[in-house]
PDB file of C-alpha atoms in Angstrom:
ATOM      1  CA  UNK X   1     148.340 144.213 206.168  1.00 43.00           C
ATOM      2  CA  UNK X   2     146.602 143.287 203.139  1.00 46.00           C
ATOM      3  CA  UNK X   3     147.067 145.005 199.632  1.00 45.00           C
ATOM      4  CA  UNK X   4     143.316 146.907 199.233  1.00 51.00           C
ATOM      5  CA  UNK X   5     141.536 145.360 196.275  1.00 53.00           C
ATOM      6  CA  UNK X   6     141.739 148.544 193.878  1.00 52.00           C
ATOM      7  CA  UNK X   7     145.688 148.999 194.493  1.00 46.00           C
ATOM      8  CA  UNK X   8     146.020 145.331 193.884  1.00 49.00           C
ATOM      9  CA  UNK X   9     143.930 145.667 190.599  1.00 46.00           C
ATOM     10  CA  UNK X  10     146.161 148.532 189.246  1.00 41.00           C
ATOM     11  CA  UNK X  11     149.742 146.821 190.440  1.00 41.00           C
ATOM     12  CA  UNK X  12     148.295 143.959 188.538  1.00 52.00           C
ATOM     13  CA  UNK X  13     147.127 146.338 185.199  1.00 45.00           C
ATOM     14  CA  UNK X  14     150.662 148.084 185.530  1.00 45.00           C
ATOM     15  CA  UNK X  15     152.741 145.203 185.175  1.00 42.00           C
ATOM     16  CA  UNK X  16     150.649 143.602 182.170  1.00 44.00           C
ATOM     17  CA  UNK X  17     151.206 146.372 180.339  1.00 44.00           C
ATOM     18  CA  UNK X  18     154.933 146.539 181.102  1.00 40.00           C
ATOM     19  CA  UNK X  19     154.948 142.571 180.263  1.00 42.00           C
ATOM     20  CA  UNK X  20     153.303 143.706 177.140  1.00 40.00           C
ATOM     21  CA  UNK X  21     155.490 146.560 176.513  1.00 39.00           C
ATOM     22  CA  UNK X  22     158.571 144.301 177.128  1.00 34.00           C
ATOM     23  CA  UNK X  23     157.017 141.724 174.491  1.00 36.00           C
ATOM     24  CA  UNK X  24     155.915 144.010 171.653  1.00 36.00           C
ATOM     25  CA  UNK X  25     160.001 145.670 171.984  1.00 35.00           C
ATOM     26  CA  UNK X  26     161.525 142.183 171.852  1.00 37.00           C
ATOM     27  CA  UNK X  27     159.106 141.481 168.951  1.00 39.00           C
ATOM     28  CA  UNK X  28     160.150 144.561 167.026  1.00 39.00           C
ATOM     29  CA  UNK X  29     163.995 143.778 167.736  1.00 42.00           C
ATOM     30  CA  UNK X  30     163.432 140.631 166.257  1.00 66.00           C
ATOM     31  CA  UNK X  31     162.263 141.901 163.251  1.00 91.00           C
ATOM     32  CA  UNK X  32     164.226 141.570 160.177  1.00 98.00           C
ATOM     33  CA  UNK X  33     164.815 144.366 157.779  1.00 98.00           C
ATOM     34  CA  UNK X  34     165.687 143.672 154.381  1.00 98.00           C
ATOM     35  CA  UNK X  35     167.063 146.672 152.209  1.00 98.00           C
ATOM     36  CA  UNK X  36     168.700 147.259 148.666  1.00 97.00           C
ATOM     37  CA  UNK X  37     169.821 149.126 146.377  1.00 94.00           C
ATOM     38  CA  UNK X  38     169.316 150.993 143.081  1.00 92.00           C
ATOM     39  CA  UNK X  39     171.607 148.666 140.709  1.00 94.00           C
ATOM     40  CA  UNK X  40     169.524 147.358 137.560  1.00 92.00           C
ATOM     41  CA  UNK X  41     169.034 145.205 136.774  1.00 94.00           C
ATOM     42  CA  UNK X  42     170.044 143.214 139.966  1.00 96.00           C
ATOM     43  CA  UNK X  43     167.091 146.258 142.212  1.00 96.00           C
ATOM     44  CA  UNK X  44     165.259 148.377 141.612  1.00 93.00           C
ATOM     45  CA  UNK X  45     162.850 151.324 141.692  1.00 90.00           C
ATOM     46  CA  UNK X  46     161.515 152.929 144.896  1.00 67.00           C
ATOM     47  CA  UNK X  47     159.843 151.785 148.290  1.00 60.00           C
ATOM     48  CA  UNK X  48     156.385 151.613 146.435  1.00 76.00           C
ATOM     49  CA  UNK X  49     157.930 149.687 143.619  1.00 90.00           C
ATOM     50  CA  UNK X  50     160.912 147.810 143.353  1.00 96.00           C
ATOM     51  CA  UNK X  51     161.954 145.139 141.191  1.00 97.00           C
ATOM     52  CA  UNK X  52     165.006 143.052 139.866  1.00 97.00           C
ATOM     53  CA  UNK X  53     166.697 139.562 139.592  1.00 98.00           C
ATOM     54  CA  UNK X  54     167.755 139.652 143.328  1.00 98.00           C
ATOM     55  CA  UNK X  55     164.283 141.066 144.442  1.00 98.00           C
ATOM     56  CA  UNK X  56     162.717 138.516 142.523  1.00 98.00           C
ATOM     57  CA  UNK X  57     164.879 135.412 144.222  1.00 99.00           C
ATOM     58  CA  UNK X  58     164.215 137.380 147.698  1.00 99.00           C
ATOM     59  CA  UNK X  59     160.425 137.591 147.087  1.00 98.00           C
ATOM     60  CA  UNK X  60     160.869 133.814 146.071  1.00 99.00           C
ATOM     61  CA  UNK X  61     162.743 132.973 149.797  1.00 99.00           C
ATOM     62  CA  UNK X  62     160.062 134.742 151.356  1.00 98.00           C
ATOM     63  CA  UNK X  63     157.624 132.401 150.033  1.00 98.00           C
ATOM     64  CA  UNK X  64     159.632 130.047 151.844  1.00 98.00           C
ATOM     65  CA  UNK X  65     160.414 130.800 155.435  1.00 98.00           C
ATOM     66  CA  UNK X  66     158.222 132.122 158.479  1.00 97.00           C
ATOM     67  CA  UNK X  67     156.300 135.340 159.281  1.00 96.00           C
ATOM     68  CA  UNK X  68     159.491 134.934 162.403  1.00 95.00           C
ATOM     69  CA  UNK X  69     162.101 134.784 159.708  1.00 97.00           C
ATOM     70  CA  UNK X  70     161.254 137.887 157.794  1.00 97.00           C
ATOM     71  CA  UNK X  71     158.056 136.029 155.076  1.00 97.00           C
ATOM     72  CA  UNK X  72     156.903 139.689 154.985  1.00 96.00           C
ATOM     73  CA  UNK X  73     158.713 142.116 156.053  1.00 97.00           C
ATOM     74  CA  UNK X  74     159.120 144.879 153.090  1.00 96.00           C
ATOM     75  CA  UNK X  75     162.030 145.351 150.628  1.00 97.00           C
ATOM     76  CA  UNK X  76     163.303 148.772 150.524  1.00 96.00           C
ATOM     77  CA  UNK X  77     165.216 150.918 148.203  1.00 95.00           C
ATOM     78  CA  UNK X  78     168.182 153.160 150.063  1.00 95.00           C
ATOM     79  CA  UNK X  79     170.948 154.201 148.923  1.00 93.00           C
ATOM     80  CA  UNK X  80     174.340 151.746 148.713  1.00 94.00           C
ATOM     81  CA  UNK X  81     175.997 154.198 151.541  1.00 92.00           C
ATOM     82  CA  UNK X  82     173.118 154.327 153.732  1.00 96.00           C
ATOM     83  CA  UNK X  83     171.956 150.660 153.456  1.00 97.00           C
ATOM     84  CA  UNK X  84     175.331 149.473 153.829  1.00 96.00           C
ATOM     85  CA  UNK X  85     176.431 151.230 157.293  1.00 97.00           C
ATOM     86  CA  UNK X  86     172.904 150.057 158.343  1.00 98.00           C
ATOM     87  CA  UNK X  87     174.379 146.353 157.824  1.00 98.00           C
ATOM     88  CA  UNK X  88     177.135 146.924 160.150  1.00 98.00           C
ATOM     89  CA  UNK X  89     175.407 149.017 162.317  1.00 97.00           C
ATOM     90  CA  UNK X  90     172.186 147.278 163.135  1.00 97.00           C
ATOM     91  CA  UNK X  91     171.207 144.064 164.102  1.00 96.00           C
ATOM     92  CA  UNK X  92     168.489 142.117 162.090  1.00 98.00           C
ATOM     93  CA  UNK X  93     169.133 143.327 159.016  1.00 98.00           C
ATOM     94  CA  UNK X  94     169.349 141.876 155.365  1.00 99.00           C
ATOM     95  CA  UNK X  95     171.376 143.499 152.637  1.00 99.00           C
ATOM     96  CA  UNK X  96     171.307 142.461 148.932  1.00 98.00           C
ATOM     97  CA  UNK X  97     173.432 142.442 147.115  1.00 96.00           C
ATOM     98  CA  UNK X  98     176.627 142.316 148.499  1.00 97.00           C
ATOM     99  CA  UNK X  99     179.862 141.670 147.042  1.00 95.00           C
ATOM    100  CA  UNK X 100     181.942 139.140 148.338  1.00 95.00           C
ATOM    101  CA  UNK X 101     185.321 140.225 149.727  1.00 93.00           C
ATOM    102  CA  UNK X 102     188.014 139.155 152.800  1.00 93.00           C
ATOM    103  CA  UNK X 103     187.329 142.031 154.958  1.00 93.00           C
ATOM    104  CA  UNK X 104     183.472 141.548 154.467  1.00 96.00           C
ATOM    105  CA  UNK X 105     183.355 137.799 155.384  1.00 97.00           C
ATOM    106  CA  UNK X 106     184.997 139.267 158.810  1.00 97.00           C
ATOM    107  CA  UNK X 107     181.854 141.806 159.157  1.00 98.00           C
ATOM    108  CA  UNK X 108     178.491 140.086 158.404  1.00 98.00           C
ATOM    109  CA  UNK X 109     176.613 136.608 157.910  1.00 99.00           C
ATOM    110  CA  UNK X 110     176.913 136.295 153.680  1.00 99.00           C
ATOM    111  CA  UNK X 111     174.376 133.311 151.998  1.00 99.00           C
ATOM    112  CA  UNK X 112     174.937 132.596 148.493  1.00 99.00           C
ATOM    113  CA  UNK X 113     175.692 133.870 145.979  1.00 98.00           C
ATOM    114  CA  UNK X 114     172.466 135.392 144.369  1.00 98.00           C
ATOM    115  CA  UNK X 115     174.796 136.683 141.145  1.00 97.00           C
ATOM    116  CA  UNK X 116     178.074 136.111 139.678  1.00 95.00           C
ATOM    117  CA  UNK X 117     179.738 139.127 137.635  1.00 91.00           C
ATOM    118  CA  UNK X 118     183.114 140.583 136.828  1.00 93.00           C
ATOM    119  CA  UNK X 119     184.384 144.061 137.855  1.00 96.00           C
ATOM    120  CA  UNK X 120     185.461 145.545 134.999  1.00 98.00           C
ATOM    121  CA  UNK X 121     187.056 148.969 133.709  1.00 99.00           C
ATOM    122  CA  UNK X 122     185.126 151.205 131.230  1.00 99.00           C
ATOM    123  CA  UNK X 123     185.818 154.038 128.898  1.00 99.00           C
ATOM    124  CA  UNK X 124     184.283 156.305 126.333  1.00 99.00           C
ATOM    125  CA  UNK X 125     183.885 154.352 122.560  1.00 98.00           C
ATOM    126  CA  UNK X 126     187.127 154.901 120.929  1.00 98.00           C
ATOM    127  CA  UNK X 127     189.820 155.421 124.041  1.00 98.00           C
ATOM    128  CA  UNK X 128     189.908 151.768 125.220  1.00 98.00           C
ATOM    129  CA  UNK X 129     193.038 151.281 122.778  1.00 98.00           C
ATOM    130  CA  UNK X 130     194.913 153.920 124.256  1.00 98.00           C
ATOM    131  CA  UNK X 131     194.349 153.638 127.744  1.00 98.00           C
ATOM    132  CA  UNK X 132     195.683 149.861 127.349  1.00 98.00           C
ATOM    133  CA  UNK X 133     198.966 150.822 126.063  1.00 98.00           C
ATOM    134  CA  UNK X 134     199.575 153.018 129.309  1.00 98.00           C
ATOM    135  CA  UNK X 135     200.213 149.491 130.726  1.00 96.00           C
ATOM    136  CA  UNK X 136     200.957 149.770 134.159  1.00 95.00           C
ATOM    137  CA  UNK X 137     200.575 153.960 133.689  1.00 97.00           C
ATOM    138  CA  UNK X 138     196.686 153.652 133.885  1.00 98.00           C
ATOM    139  CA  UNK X 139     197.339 152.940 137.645  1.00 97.00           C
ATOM    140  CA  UNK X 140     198.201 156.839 137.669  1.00 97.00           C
ATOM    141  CA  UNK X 141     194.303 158.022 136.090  1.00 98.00           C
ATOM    142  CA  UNK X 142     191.395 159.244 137.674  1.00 98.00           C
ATOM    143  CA  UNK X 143     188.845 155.998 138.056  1.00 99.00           C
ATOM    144  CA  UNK X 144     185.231 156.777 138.577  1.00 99.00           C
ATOM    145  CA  UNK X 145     183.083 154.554 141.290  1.00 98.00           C
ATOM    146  CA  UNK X 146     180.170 153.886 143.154  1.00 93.00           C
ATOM    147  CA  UNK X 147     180.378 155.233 146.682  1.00 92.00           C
ATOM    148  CA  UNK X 148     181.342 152.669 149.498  1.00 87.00           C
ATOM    149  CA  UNK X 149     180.820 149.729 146.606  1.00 90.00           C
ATOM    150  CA  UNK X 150     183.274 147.078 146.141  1.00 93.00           C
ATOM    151  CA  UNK X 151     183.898 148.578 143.389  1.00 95.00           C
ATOM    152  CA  UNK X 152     186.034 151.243 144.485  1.00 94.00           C
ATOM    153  CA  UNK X 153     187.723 149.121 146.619  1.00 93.00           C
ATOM    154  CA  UNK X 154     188.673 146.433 143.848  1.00 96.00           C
ATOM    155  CA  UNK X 155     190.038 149.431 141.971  1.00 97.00           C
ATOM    156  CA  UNK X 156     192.453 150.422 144.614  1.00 96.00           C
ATOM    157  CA  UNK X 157     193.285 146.651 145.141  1.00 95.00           C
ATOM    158  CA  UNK X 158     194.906 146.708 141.813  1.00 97.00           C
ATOM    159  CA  UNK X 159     196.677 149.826 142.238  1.00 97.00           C
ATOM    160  CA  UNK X 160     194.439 152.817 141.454  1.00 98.00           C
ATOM    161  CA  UNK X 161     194.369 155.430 144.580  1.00 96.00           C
ATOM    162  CA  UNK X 162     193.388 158.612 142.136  1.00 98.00           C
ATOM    163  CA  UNK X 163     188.967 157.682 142.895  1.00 98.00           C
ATOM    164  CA  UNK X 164     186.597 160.152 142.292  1.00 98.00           C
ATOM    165  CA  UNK X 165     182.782 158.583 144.013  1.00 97.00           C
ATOM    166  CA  UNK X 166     179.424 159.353 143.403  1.00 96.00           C
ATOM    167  CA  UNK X 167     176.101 158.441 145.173  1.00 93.00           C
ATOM    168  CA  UNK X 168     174.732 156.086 142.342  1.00 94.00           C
ATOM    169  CA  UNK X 169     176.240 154.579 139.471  1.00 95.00           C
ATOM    170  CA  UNK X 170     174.271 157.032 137.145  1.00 96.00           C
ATOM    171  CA  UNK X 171     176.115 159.697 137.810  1.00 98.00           C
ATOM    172  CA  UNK X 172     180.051 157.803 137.741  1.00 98.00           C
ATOM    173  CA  UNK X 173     178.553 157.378 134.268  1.00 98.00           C
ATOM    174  CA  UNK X 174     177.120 160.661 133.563  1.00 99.00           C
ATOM    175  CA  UNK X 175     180.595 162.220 135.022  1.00 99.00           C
ATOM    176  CA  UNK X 176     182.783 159.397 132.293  1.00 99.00           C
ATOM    177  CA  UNK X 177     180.785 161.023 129.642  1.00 99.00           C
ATOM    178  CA  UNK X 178     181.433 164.771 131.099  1.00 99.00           C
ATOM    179  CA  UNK X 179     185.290 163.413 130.673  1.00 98.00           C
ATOM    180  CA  UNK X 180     185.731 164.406 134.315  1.00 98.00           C
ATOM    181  CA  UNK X 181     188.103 160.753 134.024  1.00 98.00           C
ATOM    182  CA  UNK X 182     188.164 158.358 131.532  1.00 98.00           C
ATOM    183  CA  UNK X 183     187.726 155.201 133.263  1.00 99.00           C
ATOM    184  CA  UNK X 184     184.548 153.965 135.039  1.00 99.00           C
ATOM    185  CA  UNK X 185     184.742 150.883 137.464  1.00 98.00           C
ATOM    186  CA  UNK X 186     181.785 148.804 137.695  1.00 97.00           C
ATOM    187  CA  UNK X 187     179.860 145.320 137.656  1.00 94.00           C
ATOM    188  CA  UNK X 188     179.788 144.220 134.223  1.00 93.00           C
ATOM    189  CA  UNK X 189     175.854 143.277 133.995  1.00 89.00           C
ATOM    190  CA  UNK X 190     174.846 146.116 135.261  1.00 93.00           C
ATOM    191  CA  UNK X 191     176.335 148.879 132.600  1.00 96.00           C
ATOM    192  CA  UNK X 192     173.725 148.151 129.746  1.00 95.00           C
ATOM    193  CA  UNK X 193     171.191 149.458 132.479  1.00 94.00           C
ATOM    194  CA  UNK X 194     172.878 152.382 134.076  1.00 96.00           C
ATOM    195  CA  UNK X 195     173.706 153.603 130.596  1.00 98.00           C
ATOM    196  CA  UNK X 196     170.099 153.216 128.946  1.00 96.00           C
ATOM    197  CA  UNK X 197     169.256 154.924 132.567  1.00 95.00           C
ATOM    198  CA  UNK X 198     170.552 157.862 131.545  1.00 97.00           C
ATOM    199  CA  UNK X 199     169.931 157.824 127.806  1.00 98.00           C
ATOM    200  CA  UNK X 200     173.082 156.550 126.436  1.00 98.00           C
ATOM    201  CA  UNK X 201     173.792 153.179 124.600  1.00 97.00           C
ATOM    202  CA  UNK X 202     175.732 149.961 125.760  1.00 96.00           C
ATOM    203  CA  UNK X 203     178.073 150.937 122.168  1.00 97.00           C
ATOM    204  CA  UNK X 204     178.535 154.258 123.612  1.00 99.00           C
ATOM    205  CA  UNK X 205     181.605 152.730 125.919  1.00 98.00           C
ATOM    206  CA  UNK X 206     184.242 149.815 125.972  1.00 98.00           C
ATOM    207  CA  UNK X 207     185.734 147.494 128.276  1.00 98.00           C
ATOM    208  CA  UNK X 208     189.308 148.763 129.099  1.00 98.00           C
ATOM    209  CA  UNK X 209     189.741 145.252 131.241  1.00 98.00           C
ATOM    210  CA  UNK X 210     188.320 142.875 133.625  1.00 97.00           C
ATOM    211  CA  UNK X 211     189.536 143.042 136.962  1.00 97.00           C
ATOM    212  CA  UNK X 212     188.503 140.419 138.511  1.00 95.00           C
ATOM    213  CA  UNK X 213     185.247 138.245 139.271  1.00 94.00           C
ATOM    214  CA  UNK X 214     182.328 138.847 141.685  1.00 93.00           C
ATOM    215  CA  UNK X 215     179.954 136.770 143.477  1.00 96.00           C
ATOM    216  CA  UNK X 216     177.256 138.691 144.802  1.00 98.00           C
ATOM    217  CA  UNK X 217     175.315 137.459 148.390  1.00 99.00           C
ATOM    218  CA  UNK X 218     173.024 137.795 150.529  1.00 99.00           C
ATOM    219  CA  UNK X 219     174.296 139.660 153.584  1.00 99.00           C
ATOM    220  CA  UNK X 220     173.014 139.169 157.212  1.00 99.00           C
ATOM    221  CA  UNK X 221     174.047 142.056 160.221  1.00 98.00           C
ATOM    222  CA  UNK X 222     175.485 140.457 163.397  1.00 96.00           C
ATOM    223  CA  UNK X 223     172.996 139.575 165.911  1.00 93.00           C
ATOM    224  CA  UNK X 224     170.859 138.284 163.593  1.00 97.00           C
ATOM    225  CA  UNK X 225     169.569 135.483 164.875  1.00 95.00           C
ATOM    226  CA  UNK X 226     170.957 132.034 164.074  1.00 96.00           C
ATOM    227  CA  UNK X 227     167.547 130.453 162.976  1.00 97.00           C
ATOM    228  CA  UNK X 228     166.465 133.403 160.825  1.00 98.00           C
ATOM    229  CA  UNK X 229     169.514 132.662 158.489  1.00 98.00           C
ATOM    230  CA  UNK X 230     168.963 129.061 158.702  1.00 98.00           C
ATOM    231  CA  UNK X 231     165.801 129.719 157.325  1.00 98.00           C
ATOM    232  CA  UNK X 232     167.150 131.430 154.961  1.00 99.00           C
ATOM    233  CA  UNK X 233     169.824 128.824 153.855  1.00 99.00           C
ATOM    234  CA  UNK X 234     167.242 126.361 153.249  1.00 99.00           C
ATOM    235  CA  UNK X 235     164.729 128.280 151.449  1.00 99.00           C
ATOM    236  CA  UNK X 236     167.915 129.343 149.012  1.00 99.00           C
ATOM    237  CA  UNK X 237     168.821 125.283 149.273  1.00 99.00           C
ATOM    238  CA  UNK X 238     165.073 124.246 147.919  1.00 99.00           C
ATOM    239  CA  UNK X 239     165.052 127.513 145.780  1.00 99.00           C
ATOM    240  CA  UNK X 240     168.518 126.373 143.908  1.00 99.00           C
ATOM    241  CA  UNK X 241     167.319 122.833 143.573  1.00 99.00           C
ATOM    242  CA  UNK X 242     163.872 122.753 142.183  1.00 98.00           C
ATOM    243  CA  UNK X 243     165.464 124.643 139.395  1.00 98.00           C
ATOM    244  CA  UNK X 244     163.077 128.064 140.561  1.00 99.00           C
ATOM    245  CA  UNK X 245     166.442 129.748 141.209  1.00 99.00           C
ATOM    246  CA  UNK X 246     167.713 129.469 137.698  1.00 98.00           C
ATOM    247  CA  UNK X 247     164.340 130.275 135.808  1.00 99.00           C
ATOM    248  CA  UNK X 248     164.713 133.829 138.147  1.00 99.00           C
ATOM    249  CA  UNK X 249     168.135 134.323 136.943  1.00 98.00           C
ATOM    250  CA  UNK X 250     167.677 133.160 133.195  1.00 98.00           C
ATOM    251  CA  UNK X 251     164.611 135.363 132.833  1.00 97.00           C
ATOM    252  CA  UNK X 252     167.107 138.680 133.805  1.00 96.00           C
ATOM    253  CA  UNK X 253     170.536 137.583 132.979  1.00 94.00           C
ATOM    254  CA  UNK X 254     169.893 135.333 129.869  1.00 93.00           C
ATOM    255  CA  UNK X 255     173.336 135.256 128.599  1.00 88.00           C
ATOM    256  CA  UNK X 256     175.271 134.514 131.518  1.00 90.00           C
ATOM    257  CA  UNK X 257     175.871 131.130 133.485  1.00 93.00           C
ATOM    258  CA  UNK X 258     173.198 130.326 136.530  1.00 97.00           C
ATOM    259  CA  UNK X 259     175.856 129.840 139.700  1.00 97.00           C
ATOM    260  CA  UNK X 260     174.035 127.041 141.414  1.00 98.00           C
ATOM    261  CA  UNK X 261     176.474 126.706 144.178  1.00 97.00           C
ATOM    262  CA  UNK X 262     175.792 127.546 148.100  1.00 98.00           C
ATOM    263  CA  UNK X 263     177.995 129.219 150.473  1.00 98.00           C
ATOM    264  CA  UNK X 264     177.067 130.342 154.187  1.00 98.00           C
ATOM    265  CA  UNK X 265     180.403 132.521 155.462  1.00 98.00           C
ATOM    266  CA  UNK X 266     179.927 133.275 158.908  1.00 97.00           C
ATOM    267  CA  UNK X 267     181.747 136.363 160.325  1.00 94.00           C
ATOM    268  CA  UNK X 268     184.153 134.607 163.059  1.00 90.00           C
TER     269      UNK X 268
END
């Protein structure tokens, strides 16, 4: 028997909307979120304002790619912790910066790198002498770090399993200068920041010893879609070859070399 004309019409109205439904979910799945972290002066500030050399190059890529890729989805500022589990937690999601390391490459998409730095240990002015001739004894101190940063992790790569973390690198500081330890670990560029963060001066510690180098990347969550990062890639490409990259990176970090090189590490 025929369908009447009015339950026809509303069968009809029902499953548009679901088709619409279904369409604005896939949309918002696809969207990409891009978050960082509070690390001057690599980011910066808060959701209504942030700023830095890697926000900078991001804004830059954004120029560069589609609405579809991420051109304007929003930067925000979470915590390191927070931002980080969101990486390996959630698909469609952009990181920066992250630092490069074996069990990371296994984890997520990284595109790079944005930065190159060194990991480093620090100390209060005046103990750096002393704490070197502990030789292989300063494996037995307290180190401060960043929570869930490479940092921390570098640290106990070279023998150090005594880490006290904090929430944000101001307060690892703030806790070296409450001599609650006497070495900090951290990115080298970054200290001058942290420290005039929280009213202190760059003479106000010393370098105990570089660990080792870091190259800092962009860092794409699993099931992000192939073409987004491609988009990505070649934005970075054109960015790195026009020379726009290294003006960004000059302007922030004037003293230290522009790495012009580009990796794409896919997770296996």
């Amino acid at each position: 028997m025929p369908m009447p004309t009015t339950y026809r019409l509303v069968c009809q109205f029902a499953l548009c909307c679901a088709g619409l439904l279904l369409a604005c979910s896939l949309a918002a799945a696809q969207n990409l979120q891009i978050l960082t972290e509070d690390w001057p002066p690599i980011s910066f500030g808060n959701d209504q304002q942030v700023d830095g050399m890697a926000v900078e190059v991001v804004r830059a890529l954004q120029k560069r790619i589609s609405k579809a890729a991420g051109a304007d989805a929003i930067i925000q500022v979470v915590p390191w912790a927070r931002g980080y589990k969101t990486l390996l937690e959630e698909p469609n999601t952009l990181l920066f910066t992250v630092g490069r390391s074996d069990e990371r490459e296994k984890l997520m998409t990284l595109l790079g790198p944005i930065a190159v730095s060194s990991t480093a240990l620090w100390t209060r002015k005046g103990h750096a002498a002393r704490l070197r001739a502990l030789g292989a004894g300063m494996q037995k101190l307290k180190v401060g770090a960043y929570r869930a940063s490479i940092f921390a992790d570098t640290a106990r790569r070279h023998g150090f399993s005594d880490i006290e973390q904090a929430p944000t690198p101001q307060i690892v500081a703030n806790m070296l200068f409450a001599k609650r330890f006497d070495l900090w670990v951290e990115g080298s560029f970054v200290v001058p920041s942290v420290l005039n963060d929280i009213g202190r001066q760059r003479d106000e510690v010393e370098k105990v010893s570089t660990l080792e180098s870091l190259e800092l990347f962009l860092a794409f969550s699993q099931q992000t879609s192939a073409a987004t990062i491609k988009a990505w890639e070649e934005a970075l490409r054109s960015l790195k070859k026009d020379g726009s990259f290294a003006k960004i990176y000059q302007k922030w970090l004037p003293n230290e070399s522009v790495p012009m090189a580009l990796l794409r590490i896919d997770a296996p």
